[in-house]
Each structure stands twice: as C-alpha cells, then as structure tokens.
mmCIF file of N, CA and C in Angstrom:
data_model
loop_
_atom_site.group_PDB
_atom_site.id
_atom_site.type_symbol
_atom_site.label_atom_id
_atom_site.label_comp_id
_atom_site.label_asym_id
_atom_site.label_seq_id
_atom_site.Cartn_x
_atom_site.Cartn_y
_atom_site.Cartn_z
ATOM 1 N N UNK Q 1 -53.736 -1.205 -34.484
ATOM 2 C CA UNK Q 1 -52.933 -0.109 -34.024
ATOM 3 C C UNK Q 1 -51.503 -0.599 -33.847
ATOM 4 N N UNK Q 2 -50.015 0.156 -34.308
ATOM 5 C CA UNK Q 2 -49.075 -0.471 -34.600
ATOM 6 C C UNK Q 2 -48.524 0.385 -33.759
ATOM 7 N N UNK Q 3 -48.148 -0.139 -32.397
ATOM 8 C CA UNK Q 3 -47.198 0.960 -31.249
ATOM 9 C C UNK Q 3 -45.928 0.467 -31.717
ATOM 10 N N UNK Q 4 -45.156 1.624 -31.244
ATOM 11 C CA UNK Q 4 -43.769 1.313 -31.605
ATOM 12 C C UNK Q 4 -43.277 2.282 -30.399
ATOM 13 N N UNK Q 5 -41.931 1.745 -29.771
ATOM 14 C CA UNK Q 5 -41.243 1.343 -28.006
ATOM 15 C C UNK Q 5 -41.172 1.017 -27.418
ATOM 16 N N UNK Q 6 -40.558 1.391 -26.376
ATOM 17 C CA UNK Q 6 -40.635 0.226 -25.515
ATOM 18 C C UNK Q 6 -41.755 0.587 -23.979
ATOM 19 N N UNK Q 7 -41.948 -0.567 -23.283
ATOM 20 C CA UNK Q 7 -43.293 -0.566 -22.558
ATOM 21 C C UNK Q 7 -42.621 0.321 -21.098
ATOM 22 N N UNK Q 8 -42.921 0.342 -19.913
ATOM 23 C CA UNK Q 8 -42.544 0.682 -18.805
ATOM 24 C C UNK Q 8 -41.643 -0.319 -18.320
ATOM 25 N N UNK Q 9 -41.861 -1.366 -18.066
ATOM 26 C CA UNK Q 9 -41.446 -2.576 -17.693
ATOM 27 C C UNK Q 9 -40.624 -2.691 -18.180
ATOM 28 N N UNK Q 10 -40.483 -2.796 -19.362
ATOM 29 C CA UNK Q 10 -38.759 -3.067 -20.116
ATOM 30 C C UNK Q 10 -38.250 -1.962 -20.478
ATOM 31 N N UNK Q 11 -38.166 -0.851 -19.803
ATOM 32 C CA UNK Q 11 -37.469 0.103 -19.261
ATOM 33 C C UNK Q 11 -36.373 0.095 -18.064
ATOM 34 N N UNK Q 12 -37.185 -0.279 -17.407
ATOM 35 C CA UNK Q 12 -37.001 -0.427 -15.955
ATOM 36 C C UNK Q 12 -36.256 -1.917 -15.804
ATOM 37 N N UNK Q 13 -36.706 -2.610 -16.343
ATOM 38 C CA UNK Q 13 -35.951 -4.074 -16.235
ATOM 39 C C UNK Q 13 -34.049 -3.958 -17.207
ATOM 40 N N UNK Q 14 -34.160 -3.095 -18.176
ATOM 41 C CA UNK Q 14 -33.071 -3.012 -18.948
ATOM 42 C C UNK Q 14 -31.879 -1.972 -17.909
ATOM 43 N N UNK Q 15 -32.821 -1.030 -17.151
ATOM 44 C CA UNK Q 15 -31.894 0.052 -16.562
ATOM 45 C C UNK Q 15 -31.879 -1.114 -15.210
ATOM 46 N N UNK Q 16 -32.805 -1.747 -15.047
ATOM 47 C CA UNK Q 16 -31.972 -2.536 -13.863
ATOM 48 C C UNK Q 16 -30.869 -3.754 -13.634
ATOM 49 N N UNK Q 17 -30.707 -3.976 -15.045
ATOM 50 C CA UNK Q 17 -29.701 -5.255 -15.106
ATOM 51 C C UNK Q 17 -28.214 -4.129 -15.352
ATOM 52 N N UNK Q 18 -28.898 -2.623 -15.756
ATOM 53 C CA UNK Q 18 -27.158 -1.808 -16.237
ATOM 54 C C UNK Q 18 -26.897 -1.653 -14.882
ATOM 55 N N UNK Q 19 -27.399 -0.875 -14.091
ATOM 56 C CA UNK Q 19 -26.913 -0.874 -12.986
ATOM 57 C C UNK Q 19 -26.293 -2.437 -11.761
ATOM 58 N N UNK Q 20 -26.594 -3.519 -11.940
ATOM 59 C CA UNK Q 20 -26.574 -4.406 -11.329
ATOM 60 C C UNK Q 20 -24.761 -4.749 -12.006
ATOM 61 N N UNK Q 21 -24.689 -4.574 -13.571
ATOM 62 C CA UNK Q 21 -23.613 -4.926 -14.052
ATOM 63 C C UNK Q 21 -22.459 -3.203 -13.584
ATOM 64 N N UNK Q 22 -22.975 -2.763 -13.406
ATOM 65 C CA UNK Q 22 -21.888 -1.447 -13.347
ATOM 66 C C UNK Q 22 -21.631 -1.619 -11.801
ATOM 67 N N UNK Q 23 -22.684 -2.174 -11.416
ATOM 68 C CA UNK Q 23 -22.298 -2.451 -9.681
ATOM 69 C C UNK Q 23 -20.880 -3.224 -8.999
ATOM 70 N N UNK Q 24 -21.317 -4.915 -10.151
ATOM 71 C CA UNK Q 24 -19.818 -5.650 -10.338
ATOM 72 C C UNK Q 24 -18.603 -5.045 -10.975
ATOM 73 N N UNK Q 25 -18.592 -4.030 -11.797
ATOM 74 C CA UNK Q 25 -17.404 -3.761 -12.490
ATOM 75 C C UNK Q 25 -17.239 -2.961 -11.189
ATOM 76 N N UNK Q 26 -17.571 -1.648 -10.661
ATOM 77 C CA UNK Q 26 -16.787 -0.806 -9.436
ATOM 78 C C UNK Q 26 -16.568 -1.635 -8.623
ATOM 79 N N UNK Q 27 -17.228 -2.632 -8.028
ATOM 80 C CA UNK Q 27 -16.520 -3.317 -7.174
ATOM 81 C C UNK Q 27 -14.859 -4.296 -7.539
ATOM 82 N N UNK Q 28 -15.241 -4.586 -9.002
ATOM 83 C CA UNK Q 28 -13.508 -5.381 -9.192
ATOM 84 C C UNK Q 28 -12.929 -3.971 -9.157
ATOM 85 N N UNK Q 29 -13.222 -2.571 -9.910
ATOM 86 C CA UNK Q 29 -12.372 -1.625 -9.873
ATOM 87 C C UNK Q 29 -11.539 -1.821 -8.355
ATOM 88 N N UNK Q 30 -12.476 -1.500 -7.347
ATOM 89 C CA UNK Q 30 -12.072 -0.962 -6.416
ATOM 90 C C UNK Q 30 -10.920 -2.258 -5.330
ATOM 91 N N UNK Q 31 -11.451 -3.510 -6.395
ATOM 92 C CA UNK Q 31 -10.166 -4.347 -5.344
ATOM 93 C C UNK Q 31 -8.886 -4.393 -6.085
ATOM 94 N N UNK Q 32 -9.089 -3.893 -7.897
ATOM 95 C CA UNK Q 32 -7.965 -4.365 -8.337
ATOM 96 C C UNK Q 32 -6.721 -2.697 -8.205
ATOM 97 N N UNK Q 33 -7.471 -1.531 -7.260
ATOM 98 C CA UNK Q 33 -6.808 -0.162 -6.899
ATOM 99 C C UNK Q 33 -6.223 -0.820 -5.823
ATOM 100 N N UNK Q 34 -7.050 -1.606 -4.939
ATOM 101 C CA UNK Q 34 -5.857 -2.134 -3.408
ATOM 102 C C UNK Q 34 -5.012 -2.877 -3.652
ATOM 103 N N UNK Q 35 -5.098 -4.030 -4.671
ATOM 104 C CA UNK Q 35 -4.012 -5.107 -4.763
ATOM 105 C C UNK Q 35 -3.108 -4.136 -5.549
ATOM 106 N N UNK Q 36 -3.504 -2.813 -6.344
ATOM 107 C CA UNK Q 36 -2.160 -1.849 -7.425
ATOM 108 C C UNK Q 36 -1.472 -1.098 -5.899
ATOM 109 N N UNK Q 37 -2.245 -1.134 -5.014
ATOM 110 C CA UNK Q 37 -1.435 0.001 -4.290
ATOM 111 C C UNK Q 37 -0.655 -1.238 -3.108
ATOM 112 N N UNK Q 38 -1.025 -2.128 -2.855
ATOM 113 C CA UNK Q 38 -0.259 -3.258 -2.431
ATOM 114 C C UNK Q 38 0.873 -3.321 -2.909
ATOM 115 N N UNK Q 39 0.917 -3.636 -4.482
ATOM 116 C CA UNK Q 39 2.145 -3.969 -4.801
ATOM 117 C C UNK Q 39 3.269 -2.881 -5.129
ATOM 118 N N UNK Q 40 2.743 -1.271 -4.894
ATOM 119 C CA UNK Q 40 3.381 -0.162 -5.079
ATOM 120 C C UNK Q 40 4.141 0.027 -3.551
ATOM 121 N N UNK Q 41 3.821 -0.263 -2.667
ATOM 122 C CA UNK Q 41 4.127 -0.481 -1.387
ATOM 123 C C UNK Q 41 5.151 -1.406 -1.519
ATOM 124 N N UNK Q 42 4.992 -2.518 -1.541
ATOM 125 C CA UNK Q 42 6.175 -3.654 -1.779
ATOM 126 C C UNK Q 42 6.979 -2.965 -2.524
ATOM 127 N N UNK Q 43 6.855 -2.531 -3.854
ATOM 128 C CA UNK Q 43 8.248 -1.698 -4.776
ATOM 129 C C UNK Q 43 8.738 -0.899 -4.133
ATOM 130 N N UNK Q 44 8.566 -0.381 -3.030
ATOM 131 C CA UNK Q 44 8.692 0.841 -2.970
ATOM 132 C C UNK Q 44 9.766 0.910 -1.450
ATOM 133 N N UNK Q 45 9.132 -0.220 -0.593
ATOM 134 C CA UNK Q 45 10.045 -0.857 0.579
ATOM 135 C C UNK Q 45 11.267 -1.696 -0.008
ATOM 136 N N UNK Q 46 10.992 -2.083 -1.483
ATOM 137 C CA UNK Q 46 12.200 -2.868 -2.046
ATOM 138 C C UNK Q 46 13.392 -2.306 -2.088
ATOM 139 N N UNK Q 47 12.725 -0.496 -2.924
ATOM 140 C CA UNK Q 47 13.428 0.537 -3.018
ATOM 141 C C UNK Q 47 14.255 0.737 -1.812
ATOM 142 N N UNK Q 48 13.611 0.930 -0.509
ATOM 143 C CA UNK Q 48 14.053 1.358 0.324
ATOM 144 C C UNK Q 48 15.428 0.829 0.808
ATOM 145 N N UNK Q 49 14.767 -1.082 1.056
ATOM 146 C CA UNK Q 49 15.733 -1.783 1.322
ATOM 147 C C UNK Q 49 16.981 -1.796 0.632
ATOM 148 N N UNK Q 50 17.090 -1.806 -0.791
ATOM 149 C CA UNK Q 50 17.822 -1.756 -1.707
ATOM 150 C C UNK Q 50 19.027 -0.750 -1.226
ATOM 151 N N UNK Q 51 18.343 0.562 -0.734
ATOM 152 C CA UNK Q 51 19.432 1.438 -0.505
ATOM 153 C C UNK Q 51 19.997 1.076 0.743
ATOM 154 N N UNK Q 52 19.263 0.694 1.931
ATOM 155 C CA UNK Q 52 19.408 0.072 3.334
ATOM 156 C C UNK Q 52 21.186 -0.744 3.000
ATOM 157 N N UNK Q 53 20.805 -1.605 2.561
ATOM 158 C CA UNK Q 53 21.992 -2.243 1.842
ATOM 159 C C UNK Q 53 22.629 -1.889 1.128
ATOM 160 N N UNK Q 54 23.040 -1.072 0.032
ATOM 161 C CA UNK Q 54 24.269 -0.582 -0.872
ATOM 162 C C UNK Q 54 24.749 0.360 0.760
ATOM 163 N N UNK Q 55 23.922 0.663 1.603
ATOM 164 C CA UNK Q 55 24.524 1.533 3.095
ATOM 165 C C UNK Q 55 25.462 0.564 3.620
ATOM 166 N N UNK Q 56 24.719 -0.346 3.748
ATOM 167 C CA UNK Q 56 25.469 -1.033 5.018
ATOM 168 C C UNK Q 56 26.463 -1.761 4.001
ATOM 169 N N UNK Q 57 26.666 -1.936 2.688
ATOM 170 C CA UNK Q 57 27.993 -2.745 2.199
ATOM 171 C C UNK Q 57 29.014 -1.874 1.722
ATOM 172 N N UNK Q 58 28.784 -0.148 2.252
ATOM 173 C CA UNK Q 58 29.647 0.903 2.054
ATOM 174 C C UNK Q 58 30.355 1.098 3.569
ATOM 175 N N UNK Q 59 29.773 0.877 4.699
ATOM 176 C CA UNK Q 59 29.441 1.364 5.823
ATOM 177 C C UNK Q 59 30.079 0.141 7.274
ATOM 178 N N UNK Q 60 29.569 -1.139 6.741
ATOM 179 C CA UNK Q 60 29.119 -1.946 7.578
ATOM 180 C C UNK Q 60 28.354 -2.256 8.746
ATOM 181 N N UNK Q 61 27.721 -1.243 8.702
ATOM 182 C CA UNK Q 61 26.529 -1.366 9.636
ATOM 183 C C UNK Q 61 24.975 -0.576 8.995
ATOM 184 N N UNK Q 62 23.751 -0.337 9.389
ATOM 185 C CA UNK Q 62 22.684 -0.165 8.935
ATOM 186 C C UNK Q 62 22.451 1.389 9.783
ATOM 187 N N UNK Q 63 22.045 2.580 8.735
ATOM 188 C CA UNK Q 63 21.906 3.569 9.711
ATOM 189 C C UNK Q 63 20.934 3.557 10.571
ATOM 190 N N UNK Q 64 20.917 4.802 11.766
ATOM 191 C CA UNK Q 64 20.053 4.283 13.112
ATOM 192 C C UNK Q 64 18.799 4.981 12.462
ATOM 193 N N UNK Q 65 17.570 4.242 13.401
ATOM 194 C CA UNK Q 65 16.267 5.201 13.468
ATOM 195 C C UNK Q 65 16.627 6.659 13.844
ATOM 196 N N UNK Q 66 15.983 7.705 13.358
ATOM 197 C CA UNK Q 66 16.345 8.840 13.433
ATOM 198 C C UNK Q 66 14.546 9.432 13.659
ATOM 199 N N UNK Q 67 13.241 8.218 13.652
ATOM 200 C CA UNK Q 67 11.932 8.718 14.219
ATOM 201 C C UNK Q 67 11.478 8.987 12.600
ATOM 202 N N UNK Q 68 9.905 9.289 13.176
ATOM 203 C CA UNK Q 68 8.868 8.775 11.982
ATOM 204 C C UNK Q 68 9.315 9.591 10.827
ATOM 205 N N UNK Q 69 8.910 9.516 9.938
ATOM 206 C CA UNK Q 69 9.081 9.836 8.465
ATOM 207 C C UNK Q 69 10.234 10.666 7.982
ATOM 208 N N UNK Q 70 11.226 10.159 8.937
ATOM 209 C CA UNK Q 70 12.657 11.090 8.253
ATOM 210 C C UNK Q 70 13.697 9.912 7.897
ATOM 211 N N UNK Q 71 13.847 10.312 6.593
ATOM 212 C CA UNK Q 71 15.079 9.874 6.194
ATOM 213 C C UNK Q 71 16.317 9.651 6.788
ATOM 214 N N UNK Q 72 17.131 8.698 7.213
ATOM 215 C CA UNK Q 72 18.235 8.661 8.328
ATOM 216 C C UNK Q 72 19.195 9.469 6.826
ATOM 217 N N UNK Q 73 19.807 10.538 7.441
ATOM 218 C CA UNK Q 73 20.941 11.284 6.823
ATOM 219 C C UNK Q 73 21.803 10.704 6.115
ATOM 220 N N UNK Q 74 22.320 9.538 6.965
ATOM 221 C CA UNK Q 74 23.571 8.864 5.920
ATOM 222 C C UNK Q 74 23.015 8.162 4.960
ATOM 223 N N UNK Q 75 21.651 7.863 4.498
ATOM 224 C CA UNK Q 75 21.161 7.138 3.260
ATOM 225 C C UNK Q 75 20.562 8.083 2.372
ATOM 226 N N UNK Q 76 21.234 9.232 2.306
ATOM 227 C CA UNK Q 76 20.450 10.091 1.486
ATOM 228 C C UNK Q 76 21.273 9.973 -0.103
ATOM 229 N N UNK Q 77 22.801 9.721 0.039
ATOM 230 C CA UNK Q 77 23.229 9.317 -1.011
ATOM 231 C C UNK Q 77 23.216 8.381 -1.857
ATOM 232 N N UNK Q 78 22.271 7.255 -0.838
ATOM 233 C CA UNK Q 78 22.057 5.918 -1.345
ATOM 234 C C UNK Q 78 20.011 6.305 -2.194
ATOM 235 N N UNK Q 79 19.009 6.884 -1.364
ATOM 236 C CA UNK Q 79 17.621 7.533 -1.965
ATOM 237 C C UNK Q 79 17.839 8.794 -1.364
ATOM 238 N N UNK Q 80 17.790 9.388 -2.500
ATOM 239 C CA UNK Q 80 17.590 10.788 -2.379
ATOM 240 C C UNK Q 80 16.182 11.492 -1.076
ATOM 241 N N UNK Q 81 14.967 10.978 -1.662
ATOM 242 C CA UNK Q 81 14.235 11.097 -0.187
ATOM 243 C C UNK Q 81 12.910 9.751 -0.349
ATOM 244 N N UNK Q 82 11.818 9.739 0.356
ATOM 245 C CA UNK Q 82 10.941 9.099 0.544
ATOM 246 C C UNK Q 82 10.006 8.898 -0.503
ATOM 247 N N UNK Q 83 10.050 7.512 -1.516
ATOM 248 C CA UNK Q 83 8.637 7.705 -2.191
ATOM 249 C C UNK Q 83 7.529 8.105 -1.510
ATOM 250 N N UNK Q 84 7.060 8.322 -2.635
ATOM 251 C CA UNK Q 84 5.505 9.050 -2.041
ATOM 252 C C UNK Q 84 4.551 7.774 -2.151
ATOM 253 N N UNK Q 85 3.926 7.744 -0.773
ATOM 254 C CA UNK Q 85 3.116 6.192 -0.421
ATOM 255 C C UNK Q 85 1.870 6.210 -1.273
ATOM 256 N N UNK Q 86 1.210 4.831 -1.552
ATOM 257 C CA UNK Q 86 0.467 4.721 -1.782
ATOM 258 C C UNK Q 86 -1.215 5.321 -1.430
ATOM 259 N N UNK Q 87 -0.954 5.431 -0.150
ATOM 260 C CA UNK Q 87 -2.381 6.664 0.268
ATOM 261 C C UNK Q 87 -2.114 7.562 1.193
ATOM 262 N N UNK Q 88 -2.560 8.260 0.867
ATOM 263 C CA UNK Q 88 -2.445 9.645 1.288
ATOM 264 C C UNK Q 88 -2.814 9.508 2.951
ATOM 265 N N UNK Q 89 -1.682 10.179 3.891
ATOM 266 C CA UNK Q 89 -1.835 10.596 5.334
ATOM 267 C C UNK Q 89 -0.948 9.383 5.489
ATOM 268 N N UNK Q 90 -0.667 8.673 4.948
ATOM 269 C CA UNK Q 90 0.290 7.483 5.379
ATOM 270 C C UNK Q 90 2.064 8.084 5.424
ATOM 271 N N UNK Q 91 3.127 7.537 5.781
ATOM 272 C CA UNK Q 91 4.303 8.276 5.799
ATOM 273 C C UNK Q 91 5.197 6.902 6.117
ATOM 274 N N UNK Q 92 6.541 6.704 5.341
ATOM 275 C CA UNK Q 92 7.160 5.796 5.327
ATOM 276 C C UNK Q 92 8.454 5.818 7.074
ATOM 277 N N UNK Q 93 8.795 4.770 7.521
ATOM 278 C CA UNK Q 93 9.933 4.975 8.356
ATOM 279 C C UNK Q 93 10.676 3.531 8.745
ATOM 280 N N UNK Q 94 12.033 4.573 8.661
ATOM 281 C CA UNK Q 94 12.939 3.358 8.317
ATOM 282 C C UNK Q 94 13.066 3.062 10.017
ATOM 283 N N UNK Q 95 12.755 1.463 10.391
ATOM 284 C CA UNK Q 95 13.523 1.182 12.066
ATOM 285 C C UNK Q 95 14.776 0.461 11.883
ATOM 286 N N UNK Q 96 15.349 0.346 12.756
ATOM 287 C CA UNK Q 96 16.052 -0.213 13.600
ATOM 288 C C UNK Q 96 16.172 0.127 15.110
ATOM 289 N N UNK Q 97 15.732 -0.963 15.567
ATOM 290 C CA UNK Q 97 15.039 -1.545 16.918
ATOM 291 C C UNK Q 97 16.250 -2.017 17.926
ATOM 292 N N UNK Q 98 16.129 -1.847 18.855
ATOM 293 C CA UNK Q 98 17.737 -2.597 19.655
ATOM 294 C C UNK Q 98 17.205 -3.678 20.140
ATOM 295 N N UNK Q 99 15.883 -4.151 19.723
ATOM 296 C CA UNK Q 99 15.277 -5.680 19.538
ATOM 297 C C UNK Q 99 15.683 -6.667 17.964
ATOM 298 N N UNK Q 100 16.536 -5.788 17.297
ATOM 299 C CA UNK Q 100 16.969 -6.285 15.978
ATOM 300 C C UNK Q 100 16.441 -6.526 15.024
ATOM 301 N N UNK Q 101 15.165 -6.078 15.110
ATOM 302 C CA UNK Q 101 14.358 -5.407 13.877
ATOM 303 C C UNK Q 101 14.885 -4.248 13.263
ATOM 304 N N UNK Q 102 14.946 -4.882 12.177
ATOM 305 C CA UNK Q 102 15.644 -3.526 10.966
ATOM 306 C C UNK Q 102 14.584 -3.604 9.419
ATOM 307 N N UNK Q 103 14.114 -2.367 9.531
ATOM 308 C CA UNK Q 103 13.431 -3.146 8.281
ATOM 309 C C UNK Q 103 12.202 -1.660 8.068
ATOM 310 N N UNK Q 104 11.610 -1.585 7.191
ATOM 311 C CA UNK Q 104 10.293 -0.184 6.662
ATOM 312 C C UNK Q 104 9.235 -0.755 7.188
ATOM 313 N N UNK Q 105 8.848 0.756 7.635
ATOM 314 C CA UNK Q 105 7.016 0.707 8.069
ATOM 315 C C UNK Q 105 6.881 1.696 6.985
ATOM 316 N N UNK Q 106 5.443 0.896 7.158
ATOM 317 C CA UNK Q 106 4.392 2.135 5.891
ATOM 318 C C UNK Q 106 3.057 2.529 7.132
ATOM 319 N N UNK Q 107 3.633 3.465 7.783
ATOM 320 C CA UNK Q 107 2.579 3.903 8.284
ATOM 321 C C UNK Q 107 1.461 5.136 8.094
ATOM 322 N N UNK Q 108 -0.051 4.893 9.165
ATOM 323 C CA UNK Q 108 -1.430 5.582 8.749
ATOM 324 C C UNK Q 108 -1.120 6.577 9.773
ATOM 325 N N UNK Q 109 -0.384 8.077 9.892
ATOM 326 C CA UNK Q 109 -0.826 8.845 10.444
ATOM 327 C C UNK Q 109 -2.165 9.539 10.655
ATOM 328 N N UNK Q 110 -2.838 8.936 10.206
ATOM 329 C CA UNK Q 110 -4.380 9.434 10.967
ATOM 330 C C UNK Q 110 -5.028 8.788 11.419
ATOM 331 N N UNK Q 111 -4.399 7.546 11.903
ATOM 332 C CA UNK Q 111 -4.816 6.263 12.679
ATOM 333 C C UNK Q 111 -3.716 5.858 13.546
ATOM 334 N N UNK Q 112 -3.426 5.851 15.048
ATOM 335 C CA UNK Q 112 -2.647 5.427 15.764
ATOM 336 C C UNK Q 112 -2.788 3.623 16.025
ATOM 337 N N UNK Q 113 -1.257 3.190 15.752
ATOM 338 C CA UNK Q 113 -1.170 1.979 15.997
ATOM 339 C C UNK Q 113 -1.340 1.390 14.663
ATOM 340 N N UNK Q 114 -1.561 2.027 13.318
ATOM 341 C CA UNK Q 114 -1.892 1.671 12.012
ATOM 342 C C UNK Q 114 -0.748 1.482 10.897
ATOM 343 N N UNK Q 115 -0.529 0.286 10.823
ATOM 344 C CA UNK Q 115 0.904 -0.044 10.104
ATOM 345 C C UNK Q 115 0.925 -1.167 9.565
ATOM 346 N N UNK Q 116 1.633 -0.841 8.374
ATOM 347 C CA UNK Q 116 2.189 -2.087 7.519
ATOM 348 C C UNK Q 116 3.337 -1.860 7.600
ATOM 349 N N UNK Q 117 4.231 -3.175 7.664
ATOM 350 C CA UNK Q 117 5.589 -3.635 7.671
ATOM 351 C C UNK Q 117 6.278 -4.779 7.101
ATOM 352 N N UNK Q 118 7.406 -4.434 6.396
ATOM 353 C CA UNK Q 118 8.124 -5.613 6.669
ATOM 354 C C UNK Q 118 9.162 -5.903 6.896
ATOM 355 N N UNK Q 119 9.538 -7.185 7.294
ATOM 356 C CA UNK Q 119 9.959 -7.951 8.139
ATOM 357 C C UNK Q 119 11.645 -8.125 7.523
ATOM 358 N N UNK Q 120 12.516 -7.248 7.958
ATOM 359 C CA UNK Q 120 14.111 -6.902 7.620
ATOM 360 C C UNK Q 120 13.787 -7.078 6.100
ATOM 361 N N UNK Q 121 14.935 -8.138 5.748
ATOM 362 C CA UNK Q 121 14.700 -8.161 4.208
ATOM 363 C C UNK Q 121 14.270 -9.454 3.798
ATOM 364 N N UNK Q 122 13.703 -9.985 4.225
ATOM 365 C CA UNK Q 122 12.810 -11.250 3.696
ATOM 366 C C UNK Q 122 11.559 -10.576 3.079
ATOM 367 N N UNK Q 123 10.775 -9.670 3.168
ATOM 368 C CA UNK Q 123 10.014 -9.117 2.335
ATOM 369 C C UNK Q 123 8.558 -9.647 2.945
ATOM 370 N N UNK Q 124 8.821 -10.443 3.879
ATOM 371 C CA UNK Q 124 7.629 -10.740 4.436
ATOM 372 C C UNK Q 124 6.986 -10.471 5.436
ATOM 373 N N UNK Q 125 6.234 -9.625 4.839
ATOM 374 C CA UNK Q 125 4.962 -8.744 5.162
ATOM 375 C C UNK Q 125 4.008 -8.862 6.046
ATOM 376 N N UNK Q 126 3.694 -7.867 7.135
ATOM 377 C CA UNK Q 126 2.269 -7.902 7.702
ATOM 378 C C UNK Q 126 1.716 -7.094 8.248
ATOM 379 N N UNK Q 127 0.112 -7.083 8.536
ATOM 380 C CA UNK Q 127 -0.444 -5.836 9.428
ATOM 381 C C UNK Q 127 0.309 -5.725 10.896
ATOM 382 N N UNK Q 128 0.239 -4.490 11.212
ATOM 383 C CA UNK Q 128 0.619 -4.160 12.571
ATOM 384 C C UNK Q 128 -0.478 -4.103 13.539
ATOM 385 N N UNK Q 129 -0.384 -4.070 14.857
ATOM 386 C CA UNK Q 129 -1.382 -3.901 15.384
ATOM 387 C C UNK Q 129 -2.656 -4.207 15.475
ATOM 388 N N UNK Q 130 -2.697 -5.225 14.702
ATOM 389 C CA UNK Q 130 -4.227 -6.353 14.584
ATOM 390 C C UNK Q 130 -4.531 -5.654 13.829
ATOM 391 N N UNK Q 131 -4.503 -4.961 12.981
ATOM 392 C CA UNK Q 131 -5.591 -4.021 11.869
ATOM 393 C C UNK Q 131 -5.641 -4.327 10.762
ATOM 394 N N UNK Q 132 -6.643 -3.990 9.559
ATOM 395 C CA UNK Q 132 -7.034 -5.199 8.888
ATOM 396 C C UNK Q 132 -6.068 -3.898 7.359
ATOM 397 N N UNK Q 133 -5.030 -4.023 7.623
ATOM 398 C CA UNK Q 133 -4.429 -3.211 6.296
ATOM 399 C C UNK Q 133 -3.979 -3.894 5.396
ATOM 400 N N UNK Q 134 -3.703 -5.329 5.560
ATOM 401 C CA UNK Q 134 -3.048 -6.212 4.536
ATOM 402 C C UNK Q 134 -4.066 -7.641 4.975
ATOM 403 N N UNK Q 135 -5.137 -8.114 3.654
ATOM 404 C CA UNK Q 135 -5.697 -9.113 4.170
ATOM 405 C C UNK Q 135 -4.951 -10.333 3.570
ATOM 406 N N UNK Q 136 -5.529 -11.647 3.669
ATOM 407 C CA UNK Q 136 -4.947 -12.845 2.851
ATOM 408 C C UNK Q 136 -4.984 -12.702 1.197
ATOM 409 N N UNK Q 137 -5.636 -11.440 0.615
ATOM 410 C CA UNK Q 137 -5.644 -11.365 -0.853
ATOM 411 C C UNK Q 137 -4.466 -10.347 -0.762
ATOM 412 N N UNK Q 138 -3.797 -9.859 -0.035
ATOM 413 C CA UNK Q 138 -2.343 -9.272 -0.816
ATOM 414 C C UNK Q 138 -3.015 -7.199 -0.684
ATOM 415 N N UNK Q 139 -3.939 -7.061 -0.396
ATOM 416 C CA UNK Q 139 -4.599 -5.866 -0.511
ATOM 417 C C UNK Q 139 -3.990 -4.914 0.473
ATOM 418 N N UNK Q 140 -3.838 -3.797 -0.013
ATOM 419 C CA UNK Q 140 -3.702 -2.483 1.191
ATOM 420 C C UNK Q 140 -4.521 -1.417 0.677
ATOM 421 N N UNK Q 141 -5.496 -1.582 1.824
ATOM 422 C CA UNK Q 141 -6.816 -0.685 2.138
ATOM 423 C C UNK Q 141 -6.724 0.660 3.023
ATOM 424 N N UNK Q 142 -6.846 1.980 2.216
ATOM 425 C CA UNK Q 142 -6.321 3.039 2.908
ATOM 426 C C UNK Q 142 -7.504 3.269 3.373
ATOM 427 N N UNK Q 143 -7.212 4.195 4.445
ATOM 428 C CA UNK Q 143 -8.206 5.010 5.553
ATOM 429 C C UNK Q 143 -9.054 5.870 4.793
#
C-alpha cells in the first residue's frame, strides 16, 4: 500500500518550528520599532535644539518656559511648531529652569512623572523619574 502525505506528527512538528521562528522575528520587530522611535526622538530634540540656538544667537538669551507642550512664541520663526512625537499621548516641552536647566522633555501625558530628557545641549540623555523609558540599549518604550 503506497500512502502519500504527510503523518499527524509532522504536521504538527513543521507548524511548530513556524510558529517558534515567527515568534523570534516579532520579537526583533518589536525592539528594532523602539530603538526607530529612540532615534526619532533624538532627531527631533536636535531639531528643537537647533532652533533653541539660531534663538539665542539672534536674541542672546534662550526663550522662557511658557508650560507643557507650547511652543515659547519667540521660537516660532526659528520651528514653525512641535514635531509630532514618537508615541502617541506623549507631548514635547521646551524648559528653562531658574536651576539652569535649559534643554527638551519628551513627555507621557498619560503617565505622571513620565519623561525623557535631555540634558541642555550635550544630547545626553535620560529617563526621568526612575522610569524605565530609555534602557542601556538606546530604546524608547511607549505606554
């Protein structure tokens, strides 16, 4: 008797190695979307800074905080308005601190105390508030 297909077993063994391999690919998907939206964040505070400065070398000084996600007025000629952040419910804001911090938050409005920042213009970066938004791989993990 000459069967021809395949048995139960190597059914089941073939659909279980696809799924095991589609398992590893969504998972690199999903770290190589945080390290893309990481580094869209960094471009994007570069942006910011960029204009921060053509301000202050028109101006000589840095415009004031004017509070969360508004554009300080006198840099509107320098960016027109706010990129649009990397995840959604998040909202950009420019400080200056009369502690002499000057420099962009990328903050999680649907999480209090939830922020990425950086640090004037050295570019160097970190979570706010102990929260795990920027790990040692460079990642920003939205809510």
């Amino acid at each position: 008797m000459n069967k021809r297909g395949f048995t139960l077993i190597e059914l089941l063994v073939v659909i279980s190695i696809i799924s095991l391999l589609s398992s590893v690919v969504l998972s690199s998907l999903n770290s190589a979307r945080s390290k893309a939206r990481f580094a869209l964040a960094i471009q994007q505070m570069r942006q910011i800074n960029t204009a921060a400065e053509n301000y202050f070398t028109s101006s000589g000084n840095y415009p004031a905080d004017v509070g969360p996600a508004s554009l300080p007025a006198e840099m509107v000629g320098y960016l027109s308005s706010w990129p649009t952040p990397p995840c959604s419910g998040w909202t950009y804001d420019w400080e200056n601190w009369p502690s002499g911090f000057i420099g962009v938050t990328l903050r999680d409005s649907t999480v209090a105390g939830r922020y990425f920042m950086c640090l004037d213009y050295s570019m160097n970066c970190a979570a706010g508030a102990g929260t795990d938004i920027m790990t040692a791989t460079r990642t920003l993990t939205c809510s």
